[in-house]
Amino acid sequence: MSNIKSAFYNKKAFIPFVTCGDPDLSITEKIVYEMADNGADLIELGIPFSDPVAEGVTIQKASKRALDNGTTTDKIFEMVMRIRKYTNIPLVFMTYANIVFSYGSEKFISAASDLNVDGLILPDVPYEESDEFSGICNKYNMDLISLIAPTSKERIAKIAKQAKGFVYCVSSLGVTGVRQKITTDLKSIITEIKANTNIPAAIGFGISTPEQAKNMAEIADGLIVGSAIVKLCEEYKENAPQYIGRYVKEMKKAII
Amino acid sequence: MKYGHFGEHGGMYIPETLMNAVIDLENAYNKLKSDKEFNDELNDLLNNYANRPSPLYFAKNMTEKLGGAKIYLKREDLNHTGSHKINNVLGQALLAKKMGKTRLIAETGAGQHGVATATAAALMGMECKIFMGAEDTARQALNVYRMKLLGAEVESVKSGTGTLKDAVSETMREWSCRIDDTHYVLGSVMGPHPFPMIVRDFQSVISKEIKEQIVKAENRLPNAVIACVGGGSNAIGAFYNFINDKNVELIGCEGAGKGIDTPDTAATIATGRLGIFHGMKSYFCQNEYGQIAPVYSISAGLDYPGIGPEHAYLYDTGRAEYVPVTDDEAVDAFYFLSQVEGIIPAIESAHAVAYGIKKAKSLDKNDIIVINLSGRGDKDCAAIARYKGEEIYE
């Protein structure tokens, strides 16, 4: 079983996100351990980009804080090397096309694969442009995660058919960030995804409360929480790991 | 060439949320671009509202003073709203209207594209919101007022470096929140396919007219066509109908800021490398890890870390040449053209004038160059005065 598959095996997967390097990489490392120890099934490691067009204000600011303190792709790889001595939890990188492309796509993906990173999420690489990354990902046994949005409509089938790892189902229009309410008809989108693929589908964007988590877990195989966690980093800085640990525990409990 | 690409450049690197929006746009455009009614309506707007065709003016004083090639100025500064931006905006606004959209959003750097978009929205009775970097709202206060006067909402973008690139990012974010009734009027030949194609097509009227006008005046084609390049819409407009005329040199002038050997530059071809950003693969100013560089130019309109994909392709193939022009050179040209021809150019266009001066001097009296005067410089007077150490109030 692939590592990503095991994250969804016989359970609803809770997938927390963290921006690497916010407030610094040693804290990010502690946050990952807290997440792993408190029930996270898969962790999304955000590699900060200077101009993240799919992110709302919370993650934009976190990316800026991380870059301002000198976080780089190489330093993040070194951190993952340390993390891998401690835990085998499934990990995926979330970043933007230029971070991978500029590093050298093959160099980046092979390095990530050597660190047993299981997947890659590139929100600015749609189906039409995915070949140049998915080919290399296949070669190194990494899953390039496909995203499906409320606007995807007739595109759902073709995206789902070639999807690997899990399908990232975007809950709402717009960018990442906490939302009071999610109004998209996610049930019918998930149904259509399921009609076209056997891999799990997780919902992300806008989820922050245990109640939302519970509702989403009824529809999907897993859920992704980003901005709500990044806000804890912003608020508690070097003390964030324990707060995030508690939050992950609470969210996981809501979907068991 | 791969679909939607120019060589290895171009493509559509945008979030899935926006994919159907750009696909719908392309389908609508492909249907309408050969539609007689659409073209009649657009041409009527261009001619009777925007003041096309713009003159190709023989700059006699300048030519005599420099003693080299004959210099012609393509007077896009005389268009309604004061720049070439209106050509593209009228096309896209009409297209959006035919698609049933009721709201236009756009980024702007110098404010020229924002003003043009606000103008088209007022004309066509559409709602309008313009995103402008906080840095630029300060540099171009007059244009902010013009946009508001025209009924647009102006949002000052404080994220990132508070300049054009951040305004583009923020407009993309806004579009992904609200797609149904909203069209993103992208202002340059950049972003995801089909924007570089659509904007080029709407701007190519510039080179179509230059060609007719120069043949009429001189019975021959020019030796060179020179234009400034940020994203590159006025340049591609001025180049496009000459691409197959291999004897016509095509020269794009980038904003070099304080010089290409300093970090304060926006000269993408001179200092950037291949990357993926804002929906396209092209050349970008970036650091070794692919973080987009905080670029600088005195000109808000050239203060962008990338260049349109078709320009990147014209550069790769050697069909066009791209040269850096510094702030100082542009400001000198701003003064020169004002005093010698009585024409105050936009500081963006002054970059093309600066290189045009050099180029004309290097050529013979029988040679001809065309400089695309993409906009007028009234908006820049206060900023140039400040640059020269004089504080004036707008």
XYZ file of C-alpha atoms in Angstrom, chain B residues 31-364:
334
model
C -16.515 32.838 -32.086
C -16.617 36.639 -32.096
C -13.276 37.574 -33.634
C -14.513 36.886 -37.147
C -18.072 38.050 -36.435
C -18.919 41.040 -38.607
C -21.266 42.684 -36.140
C -18.692 42.455 -33.325
C -15.935 43.889 -35.498
C -18.125 46.698 -36.823
C -19.070 47.644 -33.306
C -15.457 47.522 -32.102
C -14.144 49.516 -35.064
C -16.803 52.123 -34.527
C -15.680 52.493 -30.903
C -12.005 52.596 -31.870
C -12.532 55.234 -34.544
C -15.260 57.424 -33.100
C -14.706 57.049 -29.387
C -10.990 56.322 -29.009
C -9.803 58.554 -31.878
C -8.197 55.914 -34.111
C -6.312 55.772 -36.361
C -3.604 57.530 -34.365
C -1.240 59.697 -36.423
C 2.235 58.592 -37.491
C 4.026 61.874 -36.939
C 7.314 62.765 -38.624
C 9.453 64.229 -35.828
C 11.282 66.791 -37.947
C 12.960 68.743 -35.131
C 14.196 65.623 -33.453
C 15.447 64.174 -36.727
C 17.360 67.339 -37.601
C 18.786 67.745 -34.146
C 20.100 64.176 -34.006
C 21.321 64.121 -37.600
C 20.703 60.405 -38.176
C 17.731 58.361 -39.319
C 14.333 59.910 -39.967
C 12.218 59.510 -36.843
C 8.502 58.850 -36.869
C 6.412 58.769 -33.710
C 3.319 56.577 -33.544
C 1.019 58.785 -31.515
C -0.800 56.327 -29.246
C -0.628 59.129 -26.680
C -3.382 60.867 -28.631
C -5.886 58.066 -28.050
C -8.790 58.707 -25.727
C -7.574 58.149 -22.126
C -4.029 58.942 -23.222
C -2.456 55.620 -24.077
C -2.575 52.464 -26.196
C -4.364 50.651 -23.358
C -7.786 51.672 -24.675
C -7.343 49.487 -27.823
C -7.334 46.308 -25.774
C -9.836 47.466 -23.194
C -12.557 48.326 -25.692
C -12.085 44.925 -27.323
C -12.212 43.003 -24.057
C -15.068 45.047 -22.580
C -17.166 44.456 -25.674
C -16.262 40.771 -25.586
C -17.210 40.592 -21.896
C -20.499 42.301 -22.577
C -21.321 39.808 -25.345
C -20.514 37.027 -22.858
C -23.142 38.459 -20.518
C -20.711 39.791 -17.926
C -21.728 42.907 -16.008
C -18.588 43.631 -14.041
C -14.987 44.374 -15.078
C -11.946 43.991 -12.847
C -8.364 44.872 -13.761
C -4.873 45.411 -12.430
C -3.009 48.578 -13.154
C 0.568 49.773 -12.749
C 0.916 53.355 -13.935
C -2.859 53.659 -13.860
C -3.275 53.924 -17.631
C -4.875 50.507 -17.964
C -7.037 51.152 -14.915
C -8.229 54.440 -16.353
C -8.950 52.814 -19.723
C -10.903 49.997 -18.050
C -12.858 52.410 -15.847
C -13.631 54.413 -18.989
C -14.947 51.410 -20.913
C -16.992 50.346 -17.890
C -18.557 53.812 -17.673
C -19.274 53.787 -21.398
C -20.842 50.347 -21.391
C -22.658 50.653 -18.085
C -20.644 48.004 -16.291
C -19.475 47.795 -12.692
C -15.704 48.221 -12.279
C -13.046 47.506 -9.691
C -9.352 48.277 -10.193
C -6.463 46.826 -8.202
C -3.399 49.016 -7.919
C -0.261 48.531 -5.837
C -0.087 50.802 -2.786
C 3.294 52.071 -3.985
C 1.745 53.001 -7.335
C -1.339 54.722 -5.904
C 1.147 57.106 -4.286
C 3.219 57.582 -7.475
C 0.153 58.048 -9.668
C -2.362 59.850 -7.483
C -3.918 61.681 -10.410
C -4.827 58.443 -12.176
C -6.389 57.102 -8.968
C -8.624 60.141 -8.921
C -9.487 59.716 -12.606
C -10.570 56.109 -12.049
C -12.774 57.089 -9.122
C -14.204 59.963 -11.116
C -15.150 57.453 -13.822
C -17.083 55.442 -11.273
C -14.622 52.662 -10.520
C -13.711 51.359 -7.116
C -9.927 51.425 -6.605
C -8.342 48.966 -4.204
C -4.868 49.785 -2.996
C -2.936 46.490 -2.837
C -0.585 46.352 0.128
C 0.559 42.731 -0.170
C 4.041 41.859 -1.438
C 5.912 44.843 -2.816
C 2.747 46.887 -3.419
C 3.425 47.213 -7.154
C 2.086 45.881 -10.459
C 2.846 42.192 -9.818
C 0.893 42.310 -6.571
C -1.981 44.060 -8.301
C -2.059 41.207 -10.867
C -2.028 38.563 -8.102
C -4.817 40.323 -6.242
C -6.975 40.659 -9.382
C -6.538 36.932 -10.042
C -7.607 36.218 -6.457
C -10.632 38.458 -6.861
C -11.582 36.748 -10.126
C -11.410 33.316 -8.497
C -13.899 34.579 -5.853
C -16.370 35.971 -8.354
C -16.446 34.579 -11.877
C -20.074 34.371 -12.999
C -20.680 38.073 -13.633
C -17.063 39.234 -13.801
C -14.496 39.503 -16.575
C -10.828 40.110 -15.791
C -9.592 42.688 -18.316
C -5.918 41.747 -18.301
C -3.939 44.759 -19.428
C -0.918 43.233 -21.080
C 0.170 40.347 -23.304
C 0.721 38.171 -20.275
C -1.090 35.821 -17.945
C -2.616 32.515 -18.982
C -3.662 31.654 -22.514
C -5.792 33.075 -24.175
C -4.903 36.522 -22.746
C -1.527 36.939 -24.513
C -3.263 36.126 -27.818
C -6.377 38.260 -27.271
C -4.486 41.317 -26.023
C -2.005 41.022 -28.912
C -4.799 40.812 -31.445
C -6.524 43.896 -30.047
C -3.214 45.823 -29.910
C -2.013 44.740 -33.351
C -4.027 47.610 -34.826
C -0.959 49.732 -33.956
C 1.400 47.955 -36.381
C -1.352 47.569 -38.966
C -1.700 51.356 -39.040
C 2.059 52.042 -38.850
C 2.555 49.875 -41.906
C -0.112 51.636 -43.961
C 1.019 55.070 -42.795
C 4.757 54.600 -43.378
C 4.209 53.101 -46.817
C 2.020 56.064 -47.663
C 4.558 58.589 -46.359
C 7.802 56.962 -47.451
C 6.778 54.226 -49.820
C 8.858 51.735 -47.837
C 9.031 49.944 -44.505
C 11.059 51.338 -41.575
C 14.491 50.005 -40.596
C 13.407 49.624 -37.012
C 10.343 49.745 -34.770
C 11.062 50.635 -31.140
C 8.725 50.301 -28.159
C 8.945 50.060 -24.384
C 8.237 46.701 -22.722
C 6.785 45.925 -19.313
C 4.460 43.006 -19.928
C 4.762 44.128 -23.522
C 1.339 45.031 -24.942
C 2.232 48.234 -26.783
C 5.413 46.590 -28.071
C 3.687 43.490 -29.401
C 1.047 45.768 -30.946
C 3.757 47.772 -32.691
C 5.749 44.675 -33.744
C 3.082 42.190 -34.747
C 2.453 43.064 -38.393
C 6.193 43.422 -39.006
C 7.216 40.010 -37.658
C 7.336 38.530 -41.164
C 9.181 41.564 -42.569
C 12.616 40.301 -41.635
C 14.403 43.524 -42.607
C 12.519 45.518 -40.010
C 14.389 45.432 -36.695
C 12.087 45.046 -33.707
C 13.476 46.522 -30.488
C 11.872 46.354 -27.045
C 13.104 48.693 -24.306
C 12.974 47.386 -20.745
C 12.960 49.455 -17.562
C 16.501 49.031 -16.230
C 15.854 51.246 -13.197
C 19.164 52.174 -11.620
C 21.017 49.774 -13.940
C 21.060 46.059 -14.727
C 24.097 45.521 -12.476
C 22.075 46.783 -9.483
C 19.172 45.049 -7.702
C 16.975 48.048 -8.534
C 16.000 46.988 -12.038
C 13.000 45.578 -13.892
C 14.861 44.474 -17.046
C 13.565 40.928 -17.345
C 15.342 39.793 -20.502
C 18.624 41.281 -19.278
C 18.485 39.880 -15.743
C 15.737 37.221 -15.544
C 15.522 33.543 -16.334
C 12.892 31.028 -17.370
C 10.124 30.486 -14.853
C 6.396 30.017 -14.271
C 4.357 32.824 -12.778
C 1.057 34.640 -13.229
C -0.316 31.932 -15.475
C 2.557 31.714 -17.944
C 5.948 30.243 -18.584
C 8.318 33.029 -19.592
C 11.327 34.953 -18.331
C 11.126 36.370 -14.808
C 13.371 38.254 -12.414
C 13.739 35.772 -9.546
C 16.238 34.486 -7.007
C 17.995 31.089 -7.126
C 15.014 29.430 -5.379
C 12.406 30.826 -7.771
C 11.138 33.548 -5.447
C 9.992 36.457 -7.625
C 12.302 39.457 -7.271
C 11.107 42.824 -5.952
C 11.873 44.781 -9.119
C 12.208 48.522 -9.564
C 11.781 51.090 -12.319
C 10.912 54.800 -12.158
C 8.053 53.857 -14.451
C 5.161 52.144 -12.680
C 4.090 50.639 -16.010
C 7.429 48.870 -16.583
C 7.864 47.868 -12.939
C 7.010 44.210 -13.554
C 9.259 41.162 -12.962
C 8.193 39.294 -16.096
C 7.604 39.696 -19.818
C 4.850 38.377 -22.064
C 5.455 34.884 -23.499
C 5.401 35.977 -27.135
C 8.186 38.465 -26.435
C 10.173 35.706 -24.719
C 9.712 33.670 -27.887
C 10.682 36.559 -30.198
C 13.798 36.946 -28.052
C 14.626 33.212 -28.180
C 14.306 33.132 -31.953
C 16.314 36.330 -32.361
C 13.461 38.011 -34.217
C 13.316 40.866 -31.701
C 15.993 42.468 -29.581
C 15.475 43.696 -26.009
C 17.579 46.466 -24.508
C 17.721 47.912 -20.985
C 17.101 51.643 -20.520
C 17.849 53.268 -17.156
C 15.734 55.771 -15.193
C 18.238 58.521 -15.952
C 18.177 57.844 -19.697
C 14.384 57.791 -19.697
C 14.101 61.038 -17.759
C 16.545 62.717 -20.158
C 14.407 61.550 -23.079
C 11.269 62.761 -21.278
C 12.779 66.264 -21.224
C 14.236 66.014 -24.708
C 10.979 65.120 -26.449
C 9.042 67.711 -24.438
C 11.440 70.486 -25.387
C 12.323 69.520 -28.959
C 8.923 68.370 -30.249
C 6.514 69.821 -27.695
C 5.292 66.330 -26.846
C 5.377 65.152 -23.212
C 5.702 61.353 -23.372
C 4.656 58.910 -20.675
C 7.734 57.922 -18.675
C 7.174 54.367 -19.980
C 7.294 55.573 -23.596
C 10.289 57.778 -22.759
C 12.283 54.536 -22.410
C 11.600 53.848 -26.109
C 12.409 57.453 -26.991
C 15.749 57.176 -25.139
C 16.815 54.153 -27.137
C 15.339 55.643 -30.326
C 17.668 58.615 -29.916
C 20.687 56.292 -29.717
C 19.465 54.200 -32.609
C 18.731 57.171 -34.888
C 22.236 58.522 -34.336
C 23.736 55.188 -35.355
C 21.838 55.154 -38.657
C 22.040 57.016 -41.935
